[in-house]
XYZ file of C-alpha atoms in Angstrom:
135
model
C -12.027 3.495 18.326
C -12.708 6.685 20.353
C -15.946 6.929 22.276
C -17.043 10.415 21.033
C -19.796 11.280 18.647
C -19.580 10.280 15.100
C -19.456 13.438 12.986
C -19.191 13.992 9.197
C -17.823 17.443 8.210
C -17.894 18.489 4.439
C -16.304 21.506 2.787
C -17.748 22.985 -0.374
C -16.380 21.309 -3.478
C -14.548 23.605 -5.920
C -15.459 23.146 -9.601
C -12.971 21.394 -11.872
C -12.442 24.420 -14.132
C -9.810 26.408 -12.384
C -7.112 26.608 -9.690
C -8.113 27.029 -6.158
C -7.370 30.512 -4.836
C -6.717 31.923 -1.299
C -10.499 32.659 -0.896
C -11.324 28.887 -1.270
C -8.891 28.118 1.459
C -9.813 30.840 3.867
C -13.627 30.670 3.457
C -14.216 27.035 2.933
C -11.354 24.530 3.532
C -9.479 26.098 6.502
C -12.642 26.783 8.677
C -14.003 23.203 8.136
C -10.368 21.891 8.948
C -10.345 23.806 12.088
C -13.575 22.352 13.243
C -12.535 18.811 12.195
C -9.373 19.159 14.294
C -11.166 20.638 17.251
C -13.646 17.815 17.279
C -10.973 15.172 16.894
C -8.848 16.527 19.694
C -12.165 16.470 21.953
C -12.641 12.814 21.343
C -15.107 12.745 18.430
C -15.038 10.253 15.532
C -14.662 12.710 12.600
C -14.973 11.996 8.886
C -13.810 15.072 6.932
C -14.753 14.906 3.363
C -14.441 17.134 0.201
C -13.245 16.939 -3.259
C -13.553 18.366 -6.702
C -16.954 19.008 -8.222
C -17.048 17.637 -11.700
C -20.666 18.852 -12.564
C -21.788 22.151 -13.858
C -21.967 24.366 -16.861
C -18.549 26.100 -15.915
C -16.864 22.805 -16.385
C -18.343 21.907 -19.702
C -17.656 25.389 -21.018
C -13.930 25.297 -19.896
C -13.542 21.706 -21.553
C -15.121 23.124 -24.837
C -12.718 26.135 -24.752
C -9.823 23.989 -24.373
C -11.020 21.366 -26.777
C -10.751 18.734 -24.036
C -13.025 16.239 -22.570
C -14.564 16.937 -18.953
C -12.962 13.794 -17.465
C -9.594 14.875 -18.812
C -9.838 18.209 -17.217
C -11.219 16.692 -14.020
C -7.964 14.803 -13.631
C -5.832 17.806 -14.050
C -7.895 20.016 -11.863
C -8.505 17.442 -9.185
C -4.873 16.614 -8.831
C -4.088 20.395 -8.548
C -6.783 20.887 -5.945
C -5.515 17.863 -3.895
C -1.982 19.218 -4.082
C -3.033 22.570 -2.897
C -4.970 21.290 0.049
C -1.961 19.088 1.061
C 0.301 22.052 0.807
C -2.102 23.856 3.397
C -1.994 20.698 5.392
C -5.818 20.350 5.437
C -6.687 17.079 7.413
C -9.143 15.564 4.886
C -9.939 11.909 5.416
C -11.406 11.701 1.863
C -10.700 14.144 -1.021
C -12.460 12.711 -3.920
C -14.615 13.719 -6.907
C -18.229 13.865 -7.617
C -17.789 11.593 -10.493
C -16.369 8.626 -8.426
C -18.458 5.529 -8.009
C -18.113 5.693 -4.160
C -19.385 9.183 -4.028
C -22.425 8.417 -6.031
C -23.139 5.296 -4.106
C -22.927 7.034 -0.695
C -25.023 10.016 -1.843
C -27.813 7.583 -2.876
C -27.467 5.774 0.401
C -27.681 8.947 2.530
C -30.481 10.341 0.398
C -32.545 7.163 0.806
C -31.971 7.060 4.575
C -33.046 10.785 4.903
C -36.247 10.043 2.795
C -36.986 7.070 4.972
C -36.694 9.316 8.086
C -38.855 11.946 6.625
C -36.150 14.626 6.458
C -36.545 14.817 2.830
C -39.985 14.691 1.417
C -41.978 15.612 -1.498
C -44.335 18.589 -1.350
C -44.980 22.203 -1.720
C -44.276 24.891 0.901
C -45.220 28.567 1.000
C -42.325 30.519 2.024
C -41.984 34.324 2.549
C -40.221 36.397 -0.015
C -39.848 40.074 -0.636
C -41.741 41.593 -3.558
C -40.043 44.953 -3.248
C -36.347 44.094 -3.831
C -34.762 43.901 -7.310
C -31.359 43.734 -8.485
């Protein structure tokens, strides 16, 4: 094993309701891939992770429009997303889905560790905001 730092890099996970487009690649996948490759070349232990997001209203609505189940659509879109990333030669170590057991297990493990370290905590904060801006 290399002697560099251990680094986890994640790229935003596209929803499982449509094809990836060039904007996904240029704004999300490619920059993260460049960073992962740079860190690897410089001796770091990199775990580059992303996948297909199977949660959200847009996915449920797409499934309803098509008369299919979310899991059925997830398989189709995930395979398409994975294929597109492979065609761009994105160097993922893991490209999974948010529905996988492994994903859920790891999210809980990391969240519990962050709570234990005090990085995530319950509470209220007063934060500044603009009262004059409206859309």
